[in-house]
Amino acid sequence: MVVKSELKLIKSLQQKKYRNEHGLFVIEGKKSVEELVGSNFKCYGIFATAPNELNLGDSRVNLISAKELAQISSLKNPNGCLGVFHIPKKEMDILSDWIMVLDGVQDPGNLGTIIRLCDWFGVTDIVCSLDTVDCYNSKVLQATMGSIARVNVHYVDLDSFLRSTDLPVYGTFMDGSNINTYSLPKKGIMIMGNEGKGISSRVTELCTDKIAIPQFGNKTTESLNVASATAILLHEIRK
Amino acid sequence: MVVKSELKLIKSLQQKKYRNEHGLFVIEGKKSVEELVGSNFKCYGIFATAPNELNLGDSRVNLISAKELAQISSLKNPNGCLGVFHIPKKEMDILSDWIMVLDGVQDPGNLGTIIRLCDWFGVTDIVCSLDTVDCYNSKVLQATMGSIARVNVHYVDLDSFLRSTDLPVYGTFMDGSNINTYSLPKKGIMIMGNEGKGISSRVTELCTDKIAIPQFGNKTTESLNVASATAILLHEIRK
Protein backbone atom coordinates (compact mmCIF):
# COMPACT_ATOMS: atom_id res chain seq x y z
CA MET A 1 0.00 0.00 0.00
CA VAL A 2 1.12 3.49 -0.78
CA VAL A 3 0.08 6.40 1.40
CA LYS A 4 -2.39 8.90 0.02
CA SER A 5 -0.05 11.88 0.15
CA GLU A 6 2.49 9.98 -1.91
CA LEU A 7 -0.14 9.06 -4.53
CA LYS A 8 -1.13 12.72 -4.67
CA LEU A 9 2.48 13.83 -5.11
CA ILE A 10 3.08 11.35 -7.94
CA LYS A 11 -0.10 12.29 -9.74
CA SER A 12 0.80 15.98 -9.50
CA LEU A 13 4.00 15.25 -11.46
CA GLN A 14 1.90 14.95 -14.63
CA GLN A 15 2.09 18.75 -14.63
CA LYS A 16 5.30 20.55 -15.49
CA LYS A 17 4.74 23.08 -12.70
CA TYR A 18 4.86 20.37 -10.02
CA ARG A 19 7.73 18.53 -11.71
CA ASN A 20 9.78 21.69 -11.41
CA GLU A 21 8.58 22.42 -7.88
CA HIS A 22 9.54 18.95 -6.60
CA GLY A 23 12.43 18.28 -8.99
CA LEU A 24 10.90 14.90 -9.82
CA PHE A 25 9.42 13.15 -12.86
CA VAL A 26 7.59 9.91 -13.55
CA ILE A 27 8.37 7.24 -16.12
CA GLU A 28 6.12 4.25 -16.79
CA GLY A 29 6.70 0.75 -18.09
CA LYS A 30 9.06 -2.05 -17.11
CA LYS A 31 11.68 -1.45 -19.78
CA SER A 32 11.94 2.30 -19.22
CA VAL A 33 12.08 1.98 -15.43
CA GLU A 34 14.80 -0.68 -15.69
CA GLU A 35 16.85 1.49 -18.06
CA LEU A 36 16.60 4.50 -15.77
CA VAL A 37 17.51 2.53 -12.65
CA GLY A 38 20.67 1.39 -14.44
CA SER A 39 21.57 4.96 -15.47
CA ASN A 40 22.83 8.11 -13.73
CA PHE A 41 19.32 9.22 -12.80
CA LYS A 42 18.76 9.22 -9.04
CA CYS A 43 15.73 7.14 -8.12
CA TYR A 44 13.07 8.49 -5.74
CA GLY A 45 10.83 5.42 -5.74
CA ILE A 46 9.58 2.51 -7.82
CA PHE A 47 6.00 1.29 -7.66
CA ALA A 48 4.83 -1.97 -9.21
CA THR A 49 1.86 -4.32 -9.04
CA ALA A 50 4.21 -7.31 -9.32
CA PRO A 51 7.63 -6.27 -7.94
CA ASN A 52 9.15 -9.71 -8.55
CA GLU A 53 8.78 -9.36 -12.29
CA LEU A 54 11.18 -6.42 -12.37
CA ASN A 55 14.86 -6.82 -13.08
CA LEU A 56 16.23 -4.16 -10.78
CA GLY A 57 18.99 -5.76 -8.74
CA ASP A 58 18.99 -4.42 -5.18
CA SER A 59 16.54 -1.59 -5.70
CA ARG A 60 13.58 -1.55 -3.34
CA VAL A 61 10.24 -1.70 -5.11
CA ASN A 62 7.00 -0.59 -3.48
CA LEU A 63 4.00 -2.84 -4.00
CA ILE A 64 1.05 -0.90 -5.42
CA SER A 65 -2.45 -2.15 -6.18
CA ALA A 66 -3.77 -1.97 -9.74
CA LYS A 67 -6.41 0.47 -8.51
CA GLU A 68 -3.83 2.80 -6.93
CA LEU A 69 -1.67 2.60 -10.06
CA ALA A 70 -4.65 3.53 -12.24
CA GLN A 71 -5.15 6.62 -10.04
CA ILE A 72 -1.66 7.99 -10.59
CA SER A 73 -0.83 6.70 -14.08
CA SER A 74 -0.99 8.96 -17.13
CA LEU A 75 -1.77 5.93 -19.31
CA LYS A 76 -5.23 4.66 -20.24
CA ASN A 77 -3.94 1.15 -19.65
CA PRO A 78 -1.21 1.34 -16.97
CA ASN A 79 1.33 -1.40 -17.48
CA GLY A 80 2.18 -2.51 -13.98
CA CYS A 81 5.18 -0.37 -13.17
CA LEU A 82 6.01 3.27 -12.52
CA GLY A 83 9.23 4.93 -11.42
CA VAL A 84 9.78 8.37 -9.90
CA PHE A 85 13.20 9.92 -10.52
CA HIS A 86 14.98 13.15 -9.68
CA ILE A 87 15.34 15.67 -12.48
CA PRO A 88 19.11 16.00 -12.80
CA LYS A 89 20.68 19.40 -12.33
CA LYS A 90 22.55 19.59 -15.59
CA GLU A 91 25.67 21.56 -16.28
CA MET A 92 25.83 22.87 -19.83
CA ASP A 93 28.68 20.49 -20.34
CA ILE A 94 28.42 19.39 -23.93
CA LEU A 95 30.34 16.32 -24.98
CA SER A 96 28.83 15.48 -28.39
CA ASP A 97 30.70 16.27 -31.57
CA TRP A 98 27.36 17.24 -33.12
CA ILE A 99 24.67 19.04 -31.16
CA MET A 100 20.99 18.83 -32.05
CA VAL A 101 19.16 22.11 -31.40
CA LEU A 102 15.36 22.27 -31.25
CA ASP A 103 13.63 25.61 -31.74
CA GLY A 104 10.08 25.34 -30.42
CA VAL A 105 9.25 21.67 -31.10
CA GLN A 106 5.80 21.24 -29.53
CA ASP A 107 4.63 17.68 -30.07
CA PRO A 108 5.68 15.30 -27.25
CA GLY A 109 5.84 12.34 -29.66
CA ASN A 110 8.19 14.26 -31.92
CA LEU A 111 10.55 15.22 -29.07
CA GLY A 112 10.52 11.63 -27.76
CA THR A 113 11.33 10.24 -31.21
CA ILE A 114 14.12 12.80 -31.66
CA ILE A 115 15.68 11.82 -28.29
CA ARG A 116 15.54 8.13 -29.34
CA LEU A 117 17.11 9.01 -32.71
CA CYS A 118 19.93 11.01 -31.09
CA ASP A 119 20.65 8.00 -28.86
CA TRP A 120 20.82 5.69 -31.91
CA PHE A 121 23.17 8.03 -33.75
CA GLY A 122 25.36 8.83 -30.75
CA VAL A 123 24.43 12.49 -30.45
CA THR A 124 24.37 12.83 -26.68
CA ASP A 125 23.32 16.47 -26.37
CA ILE A 126 20.09 18.17 -27.39
CA VAL A 127 19.78 21.89 -26.74
CA CYS A 128 16.17 23.16 -26.71
CA SER A 129 14.66 26.63 -26.80
CA LEU A 130 12.74 27.50 -23.65
CA ASP A 131 9.41 27.04 -25.49
CA THR A 132 10.19 23.47 -26.59
CA VAL A 133 7.99 20.83 -24.94
CA ASP A 134 9.33 19.57 -21.57
CA CYS A 135 11.38 16.38 -21.93
CA TYR A 136 9.96 15.02 -18.65
CA ASN A 137 6.40 15.13 -20.04
CA SER A 138 4.99 11.58 -19.84
CA LYS A 139 4.25 11.35 -23.57
CA VAL A 140 7.80 12.42 -24.41
CA LEU A 141 9.26 9.82 -22.05
CA GLN A 142 6.98 7.12 -23.47
CA ALA A 143 8.24 7.85 -26.99
CA THR A 144 11.93 7.85 -25.97
CA MET A 145 11.71 4.15 -25.05
CA GLY A 146 14.32 4.65 -22.33
CA SER A 147 16.73 6.70 -24.43
CA ILE A 148 16.30 9.64 -22.04
CA ALA A 149 18.79 7.74 -19.84
CA ARG A 150 21.55 8.33 -22.38
CA VAL A 151 20.83 11.71 -23.97
CA ASN A 152 21.21 15.05 -22.19
CA VAL A 153 18.44 17.53 -22.89
CA HIS A 154 19.22 21.16 -22.05
CA TYR A 155 16.78 24.10 -22.05
CA VAL A 156 18.42 27.44 -22.75
CA ASP A 157 17.99 30.80 -24.39
CA LEU A 158 18.96 29.76 -27.94
CA ASP A 159 19.98 33.23 -28.95
CA SER A 160 22.78 33.45 -26.36
CA PHE A 161 23.74 29.81 -26.84
CA LEU A 162 24.19 30.21 -30.60
CA ARG A 163 26.03 33.52 -30.23
CA SER A 164 28.55 31.87 -27.93
CA THR A 165 29.55 29.00 -30.24
CA ASP A 166 32.25 28.77 -32.90
CA LEU A 167 30.68 25.68 -34.50
CA PRO A 168 29.01 25.85 -37.91
CA VAL A 169 25.24 26.22 -37.43
CA TYR A 170 23.05 24.31 -39.90
CA GLY A 171 19.39 25.24 -40.03
CA THR A 172 16.72 23.26 -41.88
CA PHE A 173 14.47 25.30 -44.16
CA MET A 174 12.00 24.50 -46.95
CA ASP A 175 14.06 26.66 -49.31
CA GLY A 176 17.51 25.64 -48.06
CA SER A 177 20.27 24.10 -50.18
CA ASN A 178 19.99 20.40 -51.01
CA ILE A 179 21.59 18.41 -48.16
CA ASN A 180 22.78 15.83 -50.71
CA THR A 181 25.24 18.35 -52.16
CA TYR A 182 26.80 19.06 -48.75
CA SER A 183 29.75 17.40 -47.15
CA LEU A 184 29.10 17.87 -43.44
CA PRO A 185 32.00 18.55 -41.07
CA LYS A 186 32.94 16.39 -38.06
CA LYS A 187 31.44 18.81 -35.56
CA GLY A 188 28.53 21.17 -35.79
CA ILE A 189 25.09 22.24 -34.74
CA MET A 190 21.91 21.11 -36.50
CA ILE A 191 18.74 23.13 -35.84
CA MET A 192 15.22 21.77 -36.31
CA GLY A 193 12.26 24.13 -36.08
CA ASN A 194 8.68 24.15 -34.84
CA GLU A 195 6.20 21.78 -36.53
CA GLY A 196 4.15 24.56 -38.12
CA LYS A 197 6.31 27.66 -38.14
CA GLY A 198 9.81 26.23 -38.63
CA ILE A 199 12.84 28.02 -37.21
CA SER A 200 12.13 31.40 -35.62
CA SER A 201 13.45 34.55 -37.28
CA ARG A 202 15.93 35.38 -34.48
CA VAL A 203 17.47 31.94 -34.71
CA THR A 204 17.43 32.01 -38.53
CA GLU A 205 19.78 34.99 -38.43
CA LEU A 206 22.33 32.94 -36.50
CA CYS A 207 22.46 30.03 -38.98
CA THR A 208 25.64 29.80 -41.03
CA ASP A 209 24.12 27.32 -43.53
CA LYS A 210 20.52 26.83 -44.67
CA ILE A 211 19.83 23.29 -45.79
CA ALA A 212 16.84 21.25 -46.99
CA ILE A 213 15.91 17.65 -47.68
CA PRO A 214 14.80 17.53 -51.32
CA GLN A 215 11.27 16.40 -52.12
CA PHE A 216 10.59 13.91 -54.91
CA GLY A 217 6.82 13.77 -54.85
CA ASN A 218 4.37 15.88 -56.79
CA LYS A 219 5.11 18.98 -54.69
CA THR A 220 1.78 19.04 -52.91
CA THR A 221 2.96 17.45 -49.66
CA GLU A 222 3.25 20.22 -47.15
CA SER A 223 6.36 19.16 -45.31
CA LEU A 224 8.30 16.36 -43.76
CA ASN A 225 7.45 15.63 -40.16
CA VAL A 226 10.20 17.11 -37.94
CA ALA A 227 11.13 13.70 -36.46
CA SER A 228 11.39 12.15 -39.96
CA ALA A 229 13.60 15.04 -41.08
CA THR A 230 15.77 14.60 -37.99
CA ALA A 231 16.22 10.89 -38.80
CA ILE A 232 17.53 11.74 -42.26
CA LEU A 233 19.84 14.52 -41.06
CA LEU A 234 21.36 12.43 -38.26
CA HIS A 235 21.98 9.68 -40.80
CA GLU A 236 23.75 12.21 -43.06
CA ILE A 237 25.81 13.54 -40.16
CA ARG A 238 27.08 10.06 -39.34
CA LYS A 239 27.81 8.84 -42.86
CA MET B 1 -29.33 18.57 -38.93
CA VAL B 2 -28.23 15.08 -39.77
CA VAL B 3 -30.62 12.15 -39.40
CA LYS B 4 -29.95 9.65 -36.65
CA SER B 5 -29.39 6.67 -38.95
CA GLU B 6 -26.71 8.61 -40.79
CA LEU B 7 -24.96 9.54 -37.55
CA LYS B 8 -25.05 5.87 -36.55
CA LEU B 9 -23.60 4.79 -39.90
CA ILE B 10 -20.73 7.30 -39.68
CA LYS B 11 -19.90 6.35 -36.12
CA SER B 12 -19.83 2.66 -37.07
CA LEU B 13 -17.07 3.43 -39.59
CA GLN B 14 -14.62 3.75 -36.68
CA GLN B 15 -14.52 -0.06 -36.87
CA LYS B 16 -12.78 -1.82 -39.73
CA LYS B 17 -15.59 -4.38 -39.98
CA TYR B 18 -18.16 -1.70 -40.84
CA ARG B 19 -15.75 0.20 -43.10
CA ASN B 20 -15.43 -2.95 -45.18
CA GLU B 21 -19.17 -3.72 -45.03
CA HIS B 22 -20.14 -0.25 -46.28
CA GLY B 23 -17.05 0.45 -48.38
CA LEU B 24 -16.71 3.82 -46.67
CA PHE B 25 -14.23 5.59 -44.40
CA VAL B 26 -14.09 8.82 -42.42
CA ILE B 27 -11.44 11.51 -42.44
CA GLU B 28 -11.46 14.50 -40.09
CA GLY B 29 -10.08 18.01 -40.25
CA LYS B 30 -10.39 20.83 -42.78
CA LYS B 31 -7.09 20.26 -44.56
CA SER B 32 -7.50 16.51 -44.98
CA VAL B 33 -11.12 16.80 -46.18
CA GLU B 34 -10.13 19.48 -48.70
CA GLU B 35 -7.26 17.34 -50.01
CA LEU B 36 -9.51 14.31 -50.44
CA VAL B 37 -12.27 16.26 -52.18
CA GLY B 38 -9.68 17.44 -54.70
CA SER B 39 -8.41 13.88 -55.29
CA ASN B 40 -9.68 10.72 -57.00
CA PHE B 41 -11.55 9.58 -53.89
CA LYS B 42 -15.33 9.56 -54.40
CA CYS B 43 -17.09 11.59 -51.75
CA TYR B 44 -20.09 10.22 -49.86
CA GLY B 45 -20.74 13.25 -47.70
CA ILE B 46 -19.13 16.18 -45.92
CA PHE B 47 -20.30 17.38 -42.52
CA ALA B 48 -19.18 20.65 -40.95
CA THR B 49 -20.19 22.97 -38.14
CA ALA B 50 -19.31 26.00 -40.30
CA PRO B 51 -19.65 24.95 -43.98
CA ASN B 52 -18.69 28.40 -45.27
CA GLU B 53 -15.19 28.09 -43.85
CA LEU B 54 -14.39 25.17 -46.17
CA ASN B 55 -12.70 25.59 -49.49
CA LEU B 56 -14.49 22.91 -51.46
CA GLY B 57 -15.71 24.48 -54.69
CA ASP B 58 -19.10 23.13 -55.69
CA SER B 59 -19.26 20.28 -53.19
CA ARG B 60 -22.35 20.22 -51.01
CA VAL B 61 -21.59 20.38 -47.30
CA ASN B 62 -24.05 19.22 -44.63
CA LEU B 63 -24.43 21.46 -41.61
CA ILE B 64 -23.86 19.52 -38.40
CA SER B 65 -24.11 20.74 -34.81
CA ALA B 66 -21.07 20.58 -32.56
CA LYS B 67 -22.97 18.11 -30.38
CA GLU B 68 -23.72 15.80 -33.30
CA LEU B 69 -20.13 16.04 -34.50
CA ALA B 70 -18.86 15.11 -31.03
CA GLN B 71 -21.08 12.00 -31.16
CA ILE B 72 -19.55 10.66 -34.37
CA SER B 73 -15.98 11.98 -34.19
CA SER B 74 -13.08 9.77 -33.18
CA LEU B 75 -11.23 12.79 -31.81
CA LYS B 76 -11.32 14.03 -28.24
CA ASN B 77 -11.56 17.55 -29.61
CA PRO B 78 -13.36 17.37 -32.98
CA ASN B 79 -12.20 20.13 -35.27
CA GLY B 80 -15.34 21.20 -37.07
CA CYS B 81 -15.27 19.08 -40.18
CA LEU B 82 -15.60 15.44 -41.17
CA GLY B 83 -15.73 13.78 -44.58
CA VAL B 84 -17.02 10.35 -45.54
CA PHE B 85 -15.45 8.82 -48.66
CA HIS B 86 -15.73 5.59 -50.62
CA ILE B 87 -12.90 3.10 -50.19
CA PRO B 88 -11.54 2.79 -53.72
CA LYS B 89 -11.53 -0.60 -55.38
CA LYS B 90 -7.87 -0.74 -56.26
CA GLU B 91 -6.32 -2.69 -59.08
CA MET B 92 -2.83 -3.95 -58.24
CA ASP B 93 -1.58 -1.57 -60.83
CA ILE B 94 1.78 -0.44 -59.59
CA LEU B 95 3.31 2.65 -61.10
CA SER B 96 6.15 3.50 -58.70
CA ASP B 97 9.74 2.73 -59.61
CA TRP B 98 10.30 1.75 -55.97
CA ILE B 99 7.67 -0.07 -53.94
CA MET B 100 7.49 0.12 -50.17
CA VAL B 101 6.40 -3.18 -48.61
CA LEU B 102 5.19 -3.36 -45.00
CA ASP B 103 5.20 -6.70 -43.21
CA GLY B 104 2.94 -6.47 -40.17
CA VAL B 105 3.33 -2.80 -39.18
CA GLN B 106 0.86 -2.40 -36.29
CA ASP B 107 1.02 1.14 -35.00
CA PRO B 108 -1.41 3.51 -36.77
CA GLY B 109 0.90 6.50 -36.25
CA ASN B 110 3.77 4.62 -37.89
CA LEU B 111 1.70 3.65 -40.96
CA GLY B 112 0.39 7.22 -41.28
CA THR B 113 3.91 8.64 -41.07
CA ILE B 114 5.16 6.11 -43.65
CA ILE B 115 2.35 7.08 -46.08
CA ARG B 116 3.28 10.76 -45.61
CA LEU B 117 6.97 9.93 -46.20
CA CYS B 118 6.21 7.95 -49.38
CA ASP B 119 4.25 10.93 -50.68
CA TRP B 120 7.21 13.27 -49.98
CA PHE B 121 9.65 10.95 -51.73
CA GLY B 122 7.38 10.14 -54.69
CA VAL B 123 6.88 6.47 -53.88
CA THR B 124 3.23 6.12 -54.89
CA ASP B 125 2.67 2.45 -53.98
CA ILE B 126 2.77 0.75 -50.60
CA VAL B 127 2.08 -2.98 -50.49
CA CYS B 128 1.05 -4.28 -47.06
CA SER B 129 0.75 -7.75 -45.58
CA LEU B 130 -2.81 -8.66 -44.62
CA ASP B 131 -1.97 -8.21 -40.91
CA THR B 132 -0.72 -4.63 -41.33
CA VAL B 133 -2.95 -2.00 -39.67
CA ASP B 134 -5.81 -0.76 -41.90
CA CYS B 135 -4.93 2.45 -43.75
CA TYR B 136 -8.49 3.77 -43.29
CA ASN B 137 -8.15 3.64 -39.50
CA SER B 138 -8.77 7.18 -38.17
CA LYS B 139 -5.39 7.44 -36.43
CA VAL B 140 -3.58 6.40 -39.60
CA LEU B 141 -5.47 8.99 -41.65
CA GLN B 142 -4.76 11.67 -39.05
CA ALA B 143 -1.03 10.99 -39.30
CA THR B 144 -0.97 11.00 -43.12
CA MET B 145 -1.94 14.71 -43.14
CA GLY B 146 -3.82 14.19 -46.42
CA SER B 147 -1.10 12.18 -48.15
CA ILE B 148 -3.51 9.21 -48.42
CA ALA B 149 -4.95 11.12 -51.41
CA ARG B 150 -1.72 10.57 -53.36
CA VAL B 151 -0.36 7.20 -52.23
CA ASN B 152 -1.95 3.83 -53.13
CA VAL B 153 -2.02 1.35 -50.28
CA HIS B 154 -2.58 -2.29 -51.26
CA TYR B 155 -3.24 -5.24 -48.92
CA VAL B 156 -2.09 -8.58 -50.33
CA ASP B 157 -0.60 -11.93 -49.46
CA LEU B 158 3.07 -10.85 -49.39
CA ASP B 159 4.35 -14.30 -50.11
CA SER B 160 2.65 -14.53 -53.52
CA PHE B 161 3.35 -10.88 -54.29
CA LEU B 162 7.09 -11.25 -53.67
CA ARG B 163 7.29 -14.55 -55.56
CA SER B 164 5.75 -12.89 -58.63
CA THR B 165 8.24 -10.02 -58.92
CA ASP B 166 11.55 -9.75 -60.78
CA LEU B 167 12.62 -6.67 -58.83
CA PRO B 168 15.43 -6.80 -56.25
CA VAL B 169 13.92 -7.21 -52.77
CA TYR B 170 15.67 -5.30 -49.97
CA GLY B 171 14.76 -6.24 -46.43
CA THR B 172 15.78 -4.26 -43.35
CA PHE B 173 17.37 -6.30 -40.53
CA MET B 174 19.33 -5.50 -37.39
CA ASP B 175 22.22 -7.63 -38.72
CA GLY B 176 21.95 -6.60 -42.39
CA SER B 177 24.74 -5.03 -44.44
CA ASN B 178 25.46 -1.32 -43.92
CA ILE B 179 23.14 0.66 -46.23
CA ASN B 180 25.90 3.26 -46.65
CA THR B 181 27.99 0.77 -48.62
CA TYR B 182 25.16 0.05 -51.08
CA SER B 183 24.44 1.71 -54.34
CA LEU B 184 20.71 1.21 -54.76
CA PRO B 185 19.24 0.53 -58.23
CA LYS B 186 16.60 2.68 -59.97
CA LYS B 187 13.81 0.23 -59.23
CA GLY B 188 13.23 -2.15 -56.38
CA ILE B 189 11.26 -3.24 -53.36
CA MET B 190 12.05 -2.12 -49.82
CA ILE B 191 10.55 -4.16 -46.96
CA MET B 192 10.00 -2.83 -43.43
CA GLY B 193 8.96 -5.22 -40.66
CA ASN B 194 6.78 -5.25 -37.58
CA GLU B 195 7.68 -2.88 -34.71
CA GLY B 196 8.66 -5.68 -32.33
CA LYS B 197 9.33 -8.75 -34.40
CA GLY B 198 10.77 -7.31 -37.60
CA ILE B 199 10.26 -9.09 -40.93
CA SER B 200 8.55 -12.49 -40.71
CA SER B 201 10.56 -15.61 -41.53
CA ARG B 202 8.57 -16.46 -44.69
CA VAL B 203 9.17 -12.99 -46.09
CA THR B 204 12.84 -13.04 -44.98
CA GLU B 205 13.43 -16.00 -47.29
CA LEU B 206 12.27 -13.95 -50.26
CA CYS B 207 14.66 -11.02 -49.68
CA THR B 208 17.51 -10.75 -52.17
CA ASP B 209 19.47 -8.27 -49.98
CA LYS B 210 19.56 -7.79 -46.22
CA ILE B 211 20.41 -4.25 -45.23
CA ALA B 212 20.71 -2.23 -42.03
CA ILE B 213 21.08 1.37 -40.92
CA PRO B 214 24.26 1.50 -38.84
CA GLN B 215 24.04 2.62 -35.22
CA PHE B 216 26.52 5.11 -33.78
CA GLY B 217 25.41 5.24 -30.17
CA ASN B 218 26.61 3.11 -27.30
CA LYS B 219 24.83 0.01 -28.63
CA THR B 220 22.18 -0.08 -25.93
CA THR B 221 19.38 1.48 -27.94
CA GLU B 222 17.06 -1.29 -28.93
CA SER B 223 16.14 -0.22 -32.42
CA LEU B 224 15.18 2.58 -34.69
CA ASN B 225 11.47 3.29 -34.88
CA VAL B 226 10.14 1.82 -38.15
CA ALA B 227 8.95 5.21 -39.43
CA SER B 228 12.36 6.80 -38.70
CA ALA B 229 14.08 3.92 -40.53
CA THR B 230 11.70 4.36 -43.48
CA ALA B 231 12.58 8.07 -43.66
CA ILE B 232 16.28 7.25 -43.95
CA LEU B 233 15.80 4.48 -46.53
CA LEU B 234 13.51 6.58 -48.76
CA HIS B 235 16.11 9.35 -48.62
CA GLU B 236 18.80 6.84 -49.70
CA ILE B 237 16.59 5.50 -52.52
CA ARG B 238 16.13 8.99 -53.93
CA LYS B 239 19.70 10.24 -53.64
Coordinates of N, CA and C in Angstrom, one line a residue, chain B residues 51 89 95 109 117 132 143 169 185 196 210 215:
Chain B
P51 N -19.9 25.3 -42.6 CA -19.6 24.9 -44.0 C -19.0 26.1 -44.8
K89 N -11.8 0.8 -55.0 CA -11.5 -0.6 -55.4 C -10.3 -0.5 -56.2
L95 N 2.7 1.7 -60.2 CA 3.3 2.6 -61.1 C 4.6 3.1 -60.6
G109 N 0.1 5.3 -36.0 CA 0.9 6.5 -36.2 C 2.1 6.2 -37.2
L117 N 5.6 10.0 -45.7 CA 7.0 9.9 -46.2 C 7.0 9.5 -47.7
T132 N -1.1 -6.0 -41.6 CA -0.7 -4.6 -41.3 C -2.0 -3.8 -41.0
A143 N -2.5 10.9 -39.2 CA -1.0 11.0 -39.3 C -0.6 11.2 -40.7
V169 N 14.7 -7.4 -54.0 CA 13.9 -7.2 -52.8 C 14.9 -6.9 -51.6
P185 N 19.6 0.4 -56.8 CA 19.2 0.5 -58.2 C 18.1 1.5 -58.4
G196 N 8.0 -4.9 -33.3 CA 8.7 -5.7 -32.3 C 9.4 -6.8 -32.9
K210 N 19.9 -8.2 -47.6 CA 19.6 -7.8 -46.2 C 20.4 -6.6 -45.8
Q215 N 24.2 1.9 -36.5 CA 24.0 2.6 -35.2 C 25.4 3.3 -34.8

